[in-house]
mmCIF file of C-alpha atoms in Angstrom:
data_model
loop_
_atom_site.group_PDB
_atom_site.id
_atom_site.type_symbol
_atom_site.label_atom_id
_atom_site.label_comp_id
_atom_site.label_asym_id
_atom_site.label_seq_id
_atom_site.Cartn_x
_atom_site.Cartn_y
_atom_site.Cartn_z
ATOM 1 C CA MET A 1 -25.622 -22.381 79.563
ATOM 2 C CA SER A 2 -22.910 -20.321 77.904
ATOM 3 C CA ALA A 3 -22.825 -17.096 75.898
ATOM 4 C CA ARG A 4 -20.443 -16.071 73.166
ATOM 5 C CA GLY A 5 -19.777 -12.955 71.144
ATOM 6 C CA PRO A 6 -21.905 -11.751 68.224
ATOM 7 C CA ALA A 7 -21.504 -13.512 64.879
ATOM 8 C CA GLY A 8 -22.353 -10.663 62.535
ATOM 9 C CA ALA A 9 -25.797 -9.607 63.687
ATOM 10 C CA GLY A 10 -27.532 -9.084 66.990
ATOM 11 C CA PRO A 11 -26.495 -9.666 70.599
ATOM 12 C CA ALA A 12 -24.325 -12.501 71.928
ATOM 13 C CA ALA A 13 -25.478 -15.981 70.964
ATOM 14 C CA ILE A 14 -26.210 -18.512 73.706
ATOM 15 C CA GLN A 15 -25.710 -22.263 74.030
ATOM 16 C CA LEU A 16 -27.574 -24.833 76.124
ATOM 17 C CA SER A 17 -26.149 -28.323 76.662
ATOM 18 C CA ARG A 18 -27.707 -31.411 78.209
ATOM 19 C CA ILE A 19 -27.031 -35.149 78.177
ATOM 20 C CA MET A 20 -29.859 -37.282 76.774
ATOM 21 C CA ARG A 21 -31.376 -39.625 79.372
ATOM 22 C CA PRO A 22 -33.532 -42.750 78.965
ATOM 23 C CA ASP A 23 -36.721 -40.784 79.711
ATOM 24 C CA ASP A 24 -35.910 -38.524 76.717
ATOM 25 C CA ALA A 25 -36.078 -41.418 74.240
ATOM 26 C CA ASN A 26 -38.323 -44.113 72.807
ATOM 27 C CA ILE A 27 -37.936 -47.845 73.424
ATOM 28 C CA ALA A 28 -35.325 -48.063 70.629
ATOM 29 C CA GLY A 29 -33.133 -45.433 72.302
ATOM 30 C CA ASN A 30 -33.850 -42.641 69.795
ATOM 31 C CA VAL A 31 -34.465 -39.258 71.447
ATOM 32 C CA HIS A 32 -38.007 -37.966 70.935
ATOM 33 C CA GLY A 33 -38.290 -35.119 68.447
ATOM 34 C CA GLY A 34 -40.411 -33.284 71.019
ATOM 35 C CA THR A 35 -37.507 -33.324 73.492
ATOM 36 C CA ILE A 36 -35.294 -31.569 70.930
ATOM 37 C CA LEU A 37 -38.045 -29.116 69.992
ATOM 38 C CA LYS A 38 -38.478 -28.206 73.675
ATOM 39 C CA MET A 39 -34.740 -27.489 74.042
ATOM 40 C CA ILE A 40 -34.770 -25.423 70.837
ATOM 41 C CA GLU A 41 -37.649 -23.316 72.147
ATOM 42 C CA GLU A 42 -36.006 -22.822 75.556
ATOM 43 C CA ALA A 43 -32.872 -21.425 73.904
ATOM 44 C CA GLY A 44 -34.960 -19.158 71.680
ATOM 45 C CA ALA A 45 -37.034 -17.898 74.593
ATOM 46 C CA ILE A 46 -33.945 -17.053 76.659
ATOM 47 C CA ILE A 47 -32.110 -15.075 73.988
ATOM 48 C CA SER A 48 -35.205 -13.221 72.718
ATOM 49 C CA THR A 49 -36.449 -12.338 76.228
ATOM 50 C CA ARG A 50 -32.963 -11.145 77.182
ATOM 51 C CA HIS A 51 -32.761 -8.962 74.055
ATOM 52 C CA CYS A 52 -36.253 -7.488 74.479
ATOM 53 C CA ASN A 53 -35.301 -6.393 78.022
ATOM 54 C CA SER A 54 -31.887 -5.016 76.997
ATOM 55 C CA GLN A 55 -33.106 -1.409 77.026
ATOM 56 C CA SER A 56 -34.730 0.462 79.889
ATOM 57 C CA GLY A 57 -38.488 0.336 79.811
ATOM 58 C CA GLU A 58 -41.376 -1.988 80.562
ATOM 59 C CA HIS A 59 -40.295 -5.562 81.345
ATOM 60 C CA CYS A 60 -41.546 -8.352 79.118
ATOM 61 C CA VAL A 61 -41.342 -12.047 78.280
ATOM 62 C CA ALA A 62 -40.882 -13.210 74.677
ATOM 63 C CA ALA A 63 -43.707 -15.533 73.602
ATOM 64 C CA LEU A 64 -43.320 -18.031 70.762
ATOM 65 C CA ALA A 65 -45.445 -17.131 67.729
ATOM 66 C CA ARG A 66 -44.145 -19.471 65.024
ATOM 67 C CA VAL A 67 -41.568 -22.158 64.281
ATOM 68 C CA GLU A 68 -40.505 -22.509 60.652
ATOM 69 C CA ARG A 69 -40.069 -25.928 59.035
ATOM 70 C CA THR A 70 -37.549 -27.969 61.035
ATOM 71 C CA ASP A 71 -35.710 -31.000 59.642
ATOM 72 C CA PHE A 72 -34.327 -33.743 61.877
ATOM 73 C CA LEU A 73 -31.135 -34.502 59.955
ATOM 74 C CA SER A 74 -29.940 -37.336 62.176
ATOM 75 C CA PRO A 75 -31.454 -39.197 65.169
ATOM 76 C CA MET A 76 -29.964 -38.456 68.587
ATOM 77 C CA CYS A 77 -29.436 -41.298 71.057
ATOM 78 C CA ILE A 78 -29.377 -41.866 74.816
ATOM 79 C CA GLY A 79 -26.019 -40.864 76.320
ATOM 80 C CA GLU A 80 -25.214 -38.244 73.682
ATOM 81 C CA VAL A 81 -24.988 -34.559 74.597
ATOM 82 C CA ALA A 82 -27.234 -32.067 72.801
ATOM 83 C CA HIS A 83 -25.650 -28.641 72.235
ATOM 84 C CA VAL A 84 -28.316 -26.081 71.286
ATOM 85 C CA SER A 85 -27.050 -22.686 70.096
ATOM 86 C CA ALA A 86 -29.335 -19.720 69.399
ATOM 87 C CA GLU A 87 -28.730 -16.351 67.744
ATOM 88 C CA ILE A 88 -30.990 -13.408 66.858
ATOM 89 C CA THR A 89 -30.858 -12.761 63.117
ATOM 90 C CA TYR A 90 -33.666 -10.230 62.526
ATOM 91 C CA THR A 91 -35.953 -7.888 64.444
ATOM 92 C CA SER A 92 -39.070 -6.086 63.273
ATOM 93 C CA LYS A 93 -40.960 -3.525 65.343
ATOM 94 C CA HIS A 94 -42.814 -6.213 67.318
ATOM 95 C CA SER A 95 -41.057 -9.532 66.628
ATOM 96 C CA VAL A 96 -37.720 -11.331 66.905
ATOM 97 C CA GLU A 97 -36.326 -13.987 64.567
ATOM 98 C CA VAL A 98 -34.053 -16.560 66.227
ATOM 99 C CA GLN A 99 -31.904 -19.081 64.363
ATOM 100 C CA VAL A 100 -31.100 -22.273 66.302
ATOM 101 C CA ASN A 101 -28.632 -25.069 65.549
ATOM 102 C CA VAL A 102 -28.419 -28.398 67.374
ATOM 103 C CA LEU A 103 -25.241 -30.489 67.573
ATOM 104 C CA SER A 104 -25.058 -34.010 68.965
ATOM 105 C CA GLU A 105 -21.832 -35.032 70.720
ATOM 106 C CA ASN A 106 -20.664 -38.533 71.510
ATOM 107 C CA ILE A 107 -18.750 -37.843 74.732
ATOM 108 C CA LEU A 108 -16.879 -41.154 74.482
ATOM 109 C CA THR A 109 -15.329 -40.418 71.079
ATOM 110 C CA GLY A 110 -15.759 -36.629 70.852
ATOM 111 C CA ALA A 111 -17.511 -36.994 67.482
ATOM 112 C CA LYS A 112 -20.088 -34.271 66.711
ATOM 113 C CA ARG A 113 -22.765 -33.943 64.050
ATOM 114 C CA VAL A 114 -25.519 -31.453 63.195
ATOM 115 C CA THR A 115 -28.969 -32.887 63.962
ATOM 116 C CA ASN A 116 -31.295 -29.879 63.630
ATOM 117 C CA ARG A 117 -31.621 -26.334 62.312
ATOM 118 C CA ALA A 118 -34.629 -24.202 63.192
ATOM 119 C CA THR A 119 -36.007 -20.686 62.849
ATOM 120 C CA LEU A 120 -38.361 -19.303 65.511
ATOM 121 C CA TRP A 121 -40.355 -16.071 65.798
ATOM 122 C CA TYR A 122 -41.127 -14.421 69.151
ATOM 123 C CA VAL A 123 -43.185 -11.422 70.253
ATOM 124 C CA PRO A 124 -42.527 -9.504 73.524
ATOM 125 C CA LEU A 125 -45.527 -9.432 75.897
ATOM 126 C CA SER A 126 -45.661 -7.014 78.802
ATOM 127 C CA LEU A 127 -45.413 -8.524 82.288
ATOM 128 C CA LYS A 128 -48.043 -6.024 83.446
ATOM 129 C CA ASN A 129 -50.520 -6.695 80.628
ATOM 130 C CA VAL A 130 -50.242 -9.965 78.710
ATOM 131 C CA ASP A 131 -52.311 -8.593 75.822
ATOM 132 C CA LYS A 132 -49.869 -5.733 75.259
ATOM 133 C CA VAL A 133 -47.162 -6.344 72.650
ATOM 134 C CA LEU A 134 -44.107 -4.164 73.245
ATOM 135 C CA GLU A 135 -41.599 -2.795 70.754
ATOM 136 C CA VAL A 136 -38.401 -4.765 70.071
ATOM 137 C CA PRO A 137 -35.005 -3.033 70.351
ATOM 138 C CA PRO A 138 -33.406 -3.064 66.867
ATOM 139 C CA ILE A 139 -30.222 -5.018 66.219
ATOM 140 C CA GLN A 140 -27.190 -3.914 64.219
ATOM 141 C CA TYR A 141 -26.529 -5.787 60.961
ATOM 142 C CA ALA A 142 -23.073 -6.481 59.606
ATOM 143 C CA TRP A 143 -24.384 -5.949 56.074
ATOM 144 C CA LYS A 144 -27.470 -4.227 54.671
ATOM 145 C CA GLU A 145 -28.286 -7.403 52.730
ATOM 146 C CA LEU A 146 -28.800 -9.295 56.013
ATOM 147 C CA GLU A 147 -31.525 -6.863 57.053
ATOM 148 C CA GLU A 148 -33.220 -7.024 53.640
ATOM 149 C CA GLU A 149 -33.193 -10.826 53.649
ATOM 150 C CA GLY A 150 -34.609 -10.853 57.194
ATOM 151 C CA LYS A 151 -37.409 -8.488 56.215
ATOM 152 C CA LYS A 152 -38.323 -10.779 53.321
ATOM 153 C CA ARG A 153 -38.526 -13.781 55.665
ATOM 154 C CA TYR A 154 -40.648 -11.719 58.070
ATOM 155 C CA GLU A 155 -43.193 -10.810 55.377
ATOM 156 C CA GLU A 156 -43.373 -14.410 54.139
ATOM 157 C CA GLN A 157 -44.100 -15.867 57.586
ATOM 158 C CA LYS A 158 -46.775 -13.216 58.248
ATOM 159 C CA LEU A 159 -48.613 -14.277 55.083
ATOM 160 C CA GLU A 160 -48.283 -17.992 55.847
ATOM 161 C CA ARG A 161 -49.626 -17.508 59.387
ATOM 162 C CA LEU A 162 -52.724 -15.795 57.969
ATOM 163 C CA VAL A 163 -53.360 -18.597 55.462
ATOM 164 C CA THR A 164 -52.995 -21.278 58.159
ATOM 165 C CA LYS A 165 -55.380 -19.492 60.515
ATOM 166 C CA GLN A 166 -58.029 -19.305 57.781
ATOM 167 C CA ARG A 167 -58.065 -23.104 57.286
ATOM 168 C CA ASN A 168 -57.961 -23.894 60.981
ATOM 169 C CA GLY A 169 -61.585 -24.804 61.664
ATOM 170 C CA ASP A 170 -61.139 -28.528 60.972
ATOM 171 C CA LEU A 171 -62.052 -31.095 63.627
ATOM 172 C CA ILE A 172 -61.140 -34.719 64.355
ATOM 173 C CA PHE A 173 -63.994 -37.073 65.323
ATOM 174 C CA PRO A 174 -63.753 -40.602 66.752
ATOM 175 C CA VAL A 175 -64.257 -43.532 64.353
ATOM 176 C CA PHE A 176 -65.823 -46.793 65.551
ATOM 177 C CA ASN A 177 -64.382 -50.161 64.431
ATOM 178 C CA PRO A 178 -61.995 -48.673 61.869
ATOM 179 C CA GLU A 179 -60.120 -50.861 59.402
ATOM 180 C CA PRO A 180 -56.289 -51.101 59.616
ATOM 181 C CA TYR A 181 -54.316 -48.461 57.710
ATOM 182 C CA THR A 182 -57.284 -46.090 57.518
ATOM 183 C CA VAL A 183 -57.176 -42.555 58.933
ATOM 184 C CA GLY A 184 -59.550 -43.496 61.742
ATOM 185 C CA TYR A 185 -57.473 -46.524 62.761
ATOM 186 C CA SER A 186 -54.395 -44.536 63.780
ATOM 187 C CA GLN A 187 -55.831 -41.148 64.778
ATOM 188 C CA SER A 188 -55.107 -40.320 68.414
ATOM 189 C CA SER A 189 -55.769 -37.717 71.096
ATOM 190 C CA LEU A 190 -54.148 -36.712 74.376
ATOM 191 C CA ILE A 191 -55.801 -34.615 77.091
ATOM 192 C CA HIS A 192 -53.586 -32.510 79.368
ATOM 193 C CA LEU A 193 -54.386 -30.203 82.280
ATOM 194 C CA VAL A 194 -52.056 -27.189 82.118
ATOM 195 C CA GLY A 195 -50.186 -26.819 85.408
ATOM 196 C CA PRO A 196 -47.718 -24.256 86.812
ATOM 197 C CA SER A 197 -44.667 -26.255 85.666
ATOM 198 C CA ASP A 198 -45.868 -25.931 82.045
ATOM 199 C CA CYS A 199 -46.023 -22.142 82.163
ATOM 200 C CA THR A 200 -44.033 -18.928 81.835
ATOM 201 C CA LEU A 201 -44.045 -16.004 84.286
ATOM 202 C CA HIS A 202 -47.286 -14.913 82.614
ATOM 203 C CA GLY A 203 -49.058 -18.156 83.492
ATOM 204 C CA PHE A 204 -49.205 -19.224 79.843
ATOM 205 C CA VAL A 205 -47.804 -22.450 78.415
ATOM 206 C CA HIS A 206 -44.218 -22.550 77.129
ATOM 207 C CA GLY A 207 -44.183 -23.143 73.369
ATOM 208 C CA GLY A 208 -41.693 -25.980 73.898
ATOM 209 C CA VAL A 209 -44.107 -27.822 76.212
ATOM 210 C CA THR A 210 -46.832 -27.631 73.580
ATOM 211 C CA MET A 211 -44.525 -28.862 70.809
ATOM 212 C CA LYS A 212 -43.369 -31.807 72.928
ATOM 213 C CA LEU A 213 -46.983 -32.896 73.506
ATOM 214 C CA MET A 214 -47.764 -32.487 69.786
ATOM 215 C CA ASP A 215 -44.793 -34.650 68.841
ATOM 216 C CA GLU A 216 -45.906 -37.299 71.338
ATOM 217 C CA VAL A 217 -49.358 -37.535 69.732
ATOM 218 C CA ALA A 218 -47.921 -37.544 66.199
ATOM 219 C CA GLY A 219 -45.576 -40.365 67.245
ATOM 220 C CA ILE A 220 -48.505 -42.439 68.552
ATOM 221 C CA VAL A 221 -50.341 -41.982 65.232
ATOM 222 C CA ALA A 222 -47.249 -43.055 63.260
ATOM 223 C CA ALA A 223 -46.582 -46.077 65.520
ATOM 224 C CA ARG A 224 -50.193 -47.238 65.285
ATOM 225 C CA HIS A 225 -50.045 -47.083 61.500
ATOM 226 C CA CYS A 226 -46.660 -48.833 61.066
ATOM 227 C CA LYS A 227 -46.340 -50.917 64.234
ATOM 228 C CA THR A 228 -42.558 -50.354 64.067
ATOM 229 C CA ASN A 229 -39.974 -48.020 65.586
ATOM 230 C CA ILE A 230 -40.631 -44.514 64.265
ATOM 231 C CA VAL A 231 -38.718 -41.225 64.487
ATOM 232 C CA THR A 232 -39.532 -37.599 63.679
ATOM 233 C CA ALA A 233 -38.109 -36.624 60.281
ATOM 234 C CA SER A 234 -39.366 -33.028 60.062
ATOM 235 C CA VAL A 235 -41.965 -30.579 61.301
ATOM 236 C CA ASP A 236 -43.628 -28.107 58.969
ATOM 237 C CA ALA A 237 -44.211 -24.610 60.275
ATOM 238 C CA ILE A 238 -45.910 -24.583 63.703
ATOM 239 C CA ASN A 239 -48.237 -21.620 64.172
ATOM 240 C CA PHE A 240 -49.266 -20.480 67.648
ATOM 241 C CA HIS A 241 -52.604 -18.748 67.041
ATOM 242 C CA GLU A 242 -53.775 -18.255 70.624
ATOM 243 C CA LYS A 243 -52.180 -18.421 74.088
ATOM 244 C CA LEU A 244 -52.769 -21.418 76.376
ATOM 245 C CA GLN A 245 -53.432 -20.413 79.976
ATOM 246 C CA LYS A 246 -52.634 -22.173 83.235
ATOM 247 C CA GLY A 247 -55.611 -24.208 84.406
ATOM 248 C CA CYS A 248 -57.108 -24.870 80.996
ATOM 249 C CA VAL A 249 -57.553 -28.373 79.581
ATOM 250 C CA ILE A 250 -55.921 -28.909 76.195
ATOM 251 C CA THR A 251 -56.735 -31.660 73.714
ATOM 252 C CA ILE A 252 -53.946 -32.577 71.308
ATOM 253 C CA SER A 253 -55.341 -34.512 68.331
ATOM 254 C CA GLY A 254 -53.473 -36.095 65.441
ATOM 255 C CA ARG A 255 -54.424 -37.873 62.222
ATOM 256 C CA MET A 256 -52.511 -39.204 59.254
ATOM 257 C CA THR A 257 -52.987 -37.203 56.069
ATOM 258 C CA PHE A 258 -50.457 -38.655 53.597
ATOM 259 C CA THR A 259 -47.995 -41.509 53.110
ATOM 260 C CA SER A 260 -45.176 -41.877 50.610
ATOM 261 C CA ASN A 261 -43.112 -45.051 50.272
ATOM 262 C CA LYS A 262 -40.915 -44.125 53.253
ATOM 263 C CA SER A 263 -42.625 -41.318 55.179
ATOM 264 C CA MET A 264 -45.884 -40.333 56.869
ATOM 265 C CA GLU A 265 -47.417 -36.882 57.286
ATOM 266 C CA ILE A 266 -49.483 -36.332 60.429
ATOM 267 C CA GLU A 267 -51.646 -33.277 61.098
ATOM 268 C CA VAL A 268 -51.805 -32.196 64.741
ATOM 269 C CA PHE A 269 -54.199 -29.726 66.381
ATOM 270 C CA VAL A 270 -54.217 -28.287 69.891
ATOM 271 C CA ASP A 271 -57.627 -27.169 71.200
ATOM 272 C CA ALA A 272 -58.136 -25.458 74.546
ATOM 273 C CA ASP A 273 -61.037 -25.512 76.999
ATOM 274 C CA PRO A 274 -60.556 -22.642 79.495
ATOM 275 C CA PHE A 275 -62.116 -23.345 82.908
ATOM 276 C CA VAL A 276 -60.236 -20.945 85.195
ATOM 277 C CA ASP A 277 -60.756 -17.173 85.581
ATOM 278 C CA GLU A 278 -62.887 -16.423 82.504
ATOM 279 C CA PRO A 279 -64.478 -19.571 81.042
ATOM 280 C CA LYS A 280 -65.111 -19.321 77.308
ATOM 281 C CA GLU A 281 -65.726 -21.555 74.312
ATOM 282 C CA ARG A 282 -63.136 -24.051 73.087
ATOM 283 C CA TYR A 283 -60.641 -22.555 70.658
ATOM 284 C CA ARG A 284 -57.894 -23.736 68.309
ATOM 285 C CA ALA A 285 -54.514 -22.668 69.706
ATOM 286 C CA VAL A 286 -51.846 -24.429 67.619
ATOM 287 C CA SER A 287 -51.585 -26.489 64.433
ATOM 288 C CA ALA A 288 -48.787 -28.211 62.504
ATOM 289 C CA PHE A 289 -47.787 -31.083 60.201
ATOM 290 C CA PHE A 290 -45.240 -33.654 61.439
ATOM 291 C CA THR A 291 -43.392 -36.093 59.167
ATOM 292 C CA TYR A 292 -42.227 -39.472 60.501
ATOM 293 C CA VAL A 293 -40.231 -42.355 59.082
ATOM 294 C CA SER A 294 -40.329 -46.046 59.990
ATOM 295 C CA LEU A 295 -37.093 -47.740 61.078
ATOM 296 C CA SER A 296 -35.973 -51.341 61.547
ATOM 297 C CA LYS A 297 -34.283 -52.600 64.731
ATOM 298 C CA GLU A 298 -30.975 -51.783 63.015
ATOM 299 C CA GLY A 299 -32.093 -48.192 62.345
ATOM 300 C CA LYS A 300 -32.607 -48.713 58.594
ATOM 301 C CA PRO A 301 -35.590 -47.073 56.786
ATOM 302 C CA LEU A 302 -38.558 -49.371 56.237
ATOM 303 C CA PRO A 303 -41.390 -49.088 53.683
ATOM 304 C CA VAL A 304 -44.495 -47.366 55.072
ATOM 305 C CA PRO A 305 -47.894 -49.069 54.608
ATOM 306 C CA GLN A 306 -50.055 -47.066 52.189
ATOM 307 C CA LEU A 307 -52.736 -44.953 53.888
ATOM 308 C CA VAL A 308 -56.275 -46.040 52.937
ATOM 309 C CA VAL A 309 -58.397 -42.928 52.318
ATOM 310 C CA GLU A 310 -62.178 -43.381 52.372
ATOM 311 C CA THR A 311 -63.984 -40.024 52.419
ATOM 312 C CA GLU A 312 -63.745 -37.061 50.056
ATOM 313 C CA ASP A 313 -62.153 -34.977 52.827
ATOM 314 C CA GLU A 314 -59.515 -37.649 53.403
ATOM 315 C CA LYS A 315 -58.773 -37.811 49.671
ATOM 316 C CA ARG A 316 -58.438 -34.011 49.544
ATOM 317 C CA ARG A 317 -56.093 -33.971 52.549
ATOM 318 C CA PHE A 318 -54.044 -36.781 50.972
ATOM 319 C CA GLU A 319 -53.593 -34.775 47.745
ATOM 320 C CA ASP A 320 -52.691 -31.650 49.748
ATOM 321 C CA GLY A 321 -50.116 -33.682 51.680
ATOM 322 C CA LYS A 322 -48.738 -35.127 48.456
ATOM 323 C CA GLY A 323 -48.297 -31.569 47.158
ATOM 324 C CA ARG A 324 -46.338 -30.586 50.289
ATOM 325 C CA TYR A 325 -44.224 -33.743 49.992
ATOM 326 C CA LEU A 326 -43.334 -33.109 46.333
ATOM 327 C CA GLN A 327 -42.614 -29.438 47.029
ATOM 328 C CA THR A 328 -40.226 -30.343 49.859
ATOM 329 C CA LYS A 329 -38.572 -33.022 47.723
ATOM 330 C CA ALA A 330 -38.030 -30.515 44.893
ATOM 331 C CA LYS A 331 -36.524 -27.942 47.274
ATOM 332 C CA ARG A 332 -34.145 -30.551 48.701
ATOM 333 C CA GLN A 333 -32.989 -31.518 45.195
ATOM 334 C CA VAL A 334 -32.299 -27.869 44.351
ATOM 335 C CA GLN A 335 -30.291 -27.479 47.560
ATOM 336 C CA MET A 336 -28.257 -30.607 46.740
ATOM 337 C CA GLN A 337 -27.339 -29.512 43.195
ATOM 338 C CA PRO A 338 -24.505 -27.130 44.201
ATOM 339 C CA LEU A 339 -22.986 -29.893 46.355
ATOM 340 C CA THR A 340 -23.012 -32.453 43.517
ATOM 341 C CA GLN A 341 -21.463 -29.942 41.109
ATOM 342 C CA GLN A 342 -18.428 -29.281 43.332
#
């Protein structure tokens, strides 16, 4: 890990680097999106925890509250080095915004390329009382406009978190003898007992661990549907609604909601069953939408089989997914216009 000087706003940025090993990748040699997400979260947690403890007062650990939409611009492969850099770009009274960039380096040729950009939000939780959110030391902005833009992003993510929490009562039930290409045919679940190695100093699960498990389930859903090599293309905003405690059993469930000609949207939930300390009812902790693409053995995009929707709920979710797909496509076209006009 290295640290460098401030780039306009906030404290010194940090960088984490690690070579990608075979156990980080799928059978085609492409690094799992969850592996990258875990590294992104680790960098964010380090810089935000360091900043929140930069002034004298009660010690704390920064807990992940939300990850904005993250695009996987280019697959990373075994043997390449991932360089993850993180920088604080905005602070509110009780939260920290961290911008993260990921570079992939071919150490044989020295060639580098950007593979990911992400925005994460953290809140500082007291080490003495995990339910106590502490105040965040303010950062200095190079320009007033940077603070105003950050405040706008802060208000937008607060509203989106509320909307997501309101629609979060949905459940995934098993389907018997499902037909190929239906929702029930590819839906999948993974059950995981939360151990000490998954957790922070508080005894609660690292956000990166949760995201890695979510990506694993989403990948299984995509592979079952396509029966080809698949890679993560993007992740819509991930909202962490409740903390996951050491000793609880979590169920990560995924189902396909939408397919275009070349991509698949998969909805993933994380539900927790607490058994240690204070047993209580199962609760929804995290939710997100993952987008995958199908690739040939040569790494070329393949057509995705059309999802067969059967129930009214499946049809509604398909139309909602189509709306998100078209909205993202329109935003990408707007972003590309200035480049084509140069």
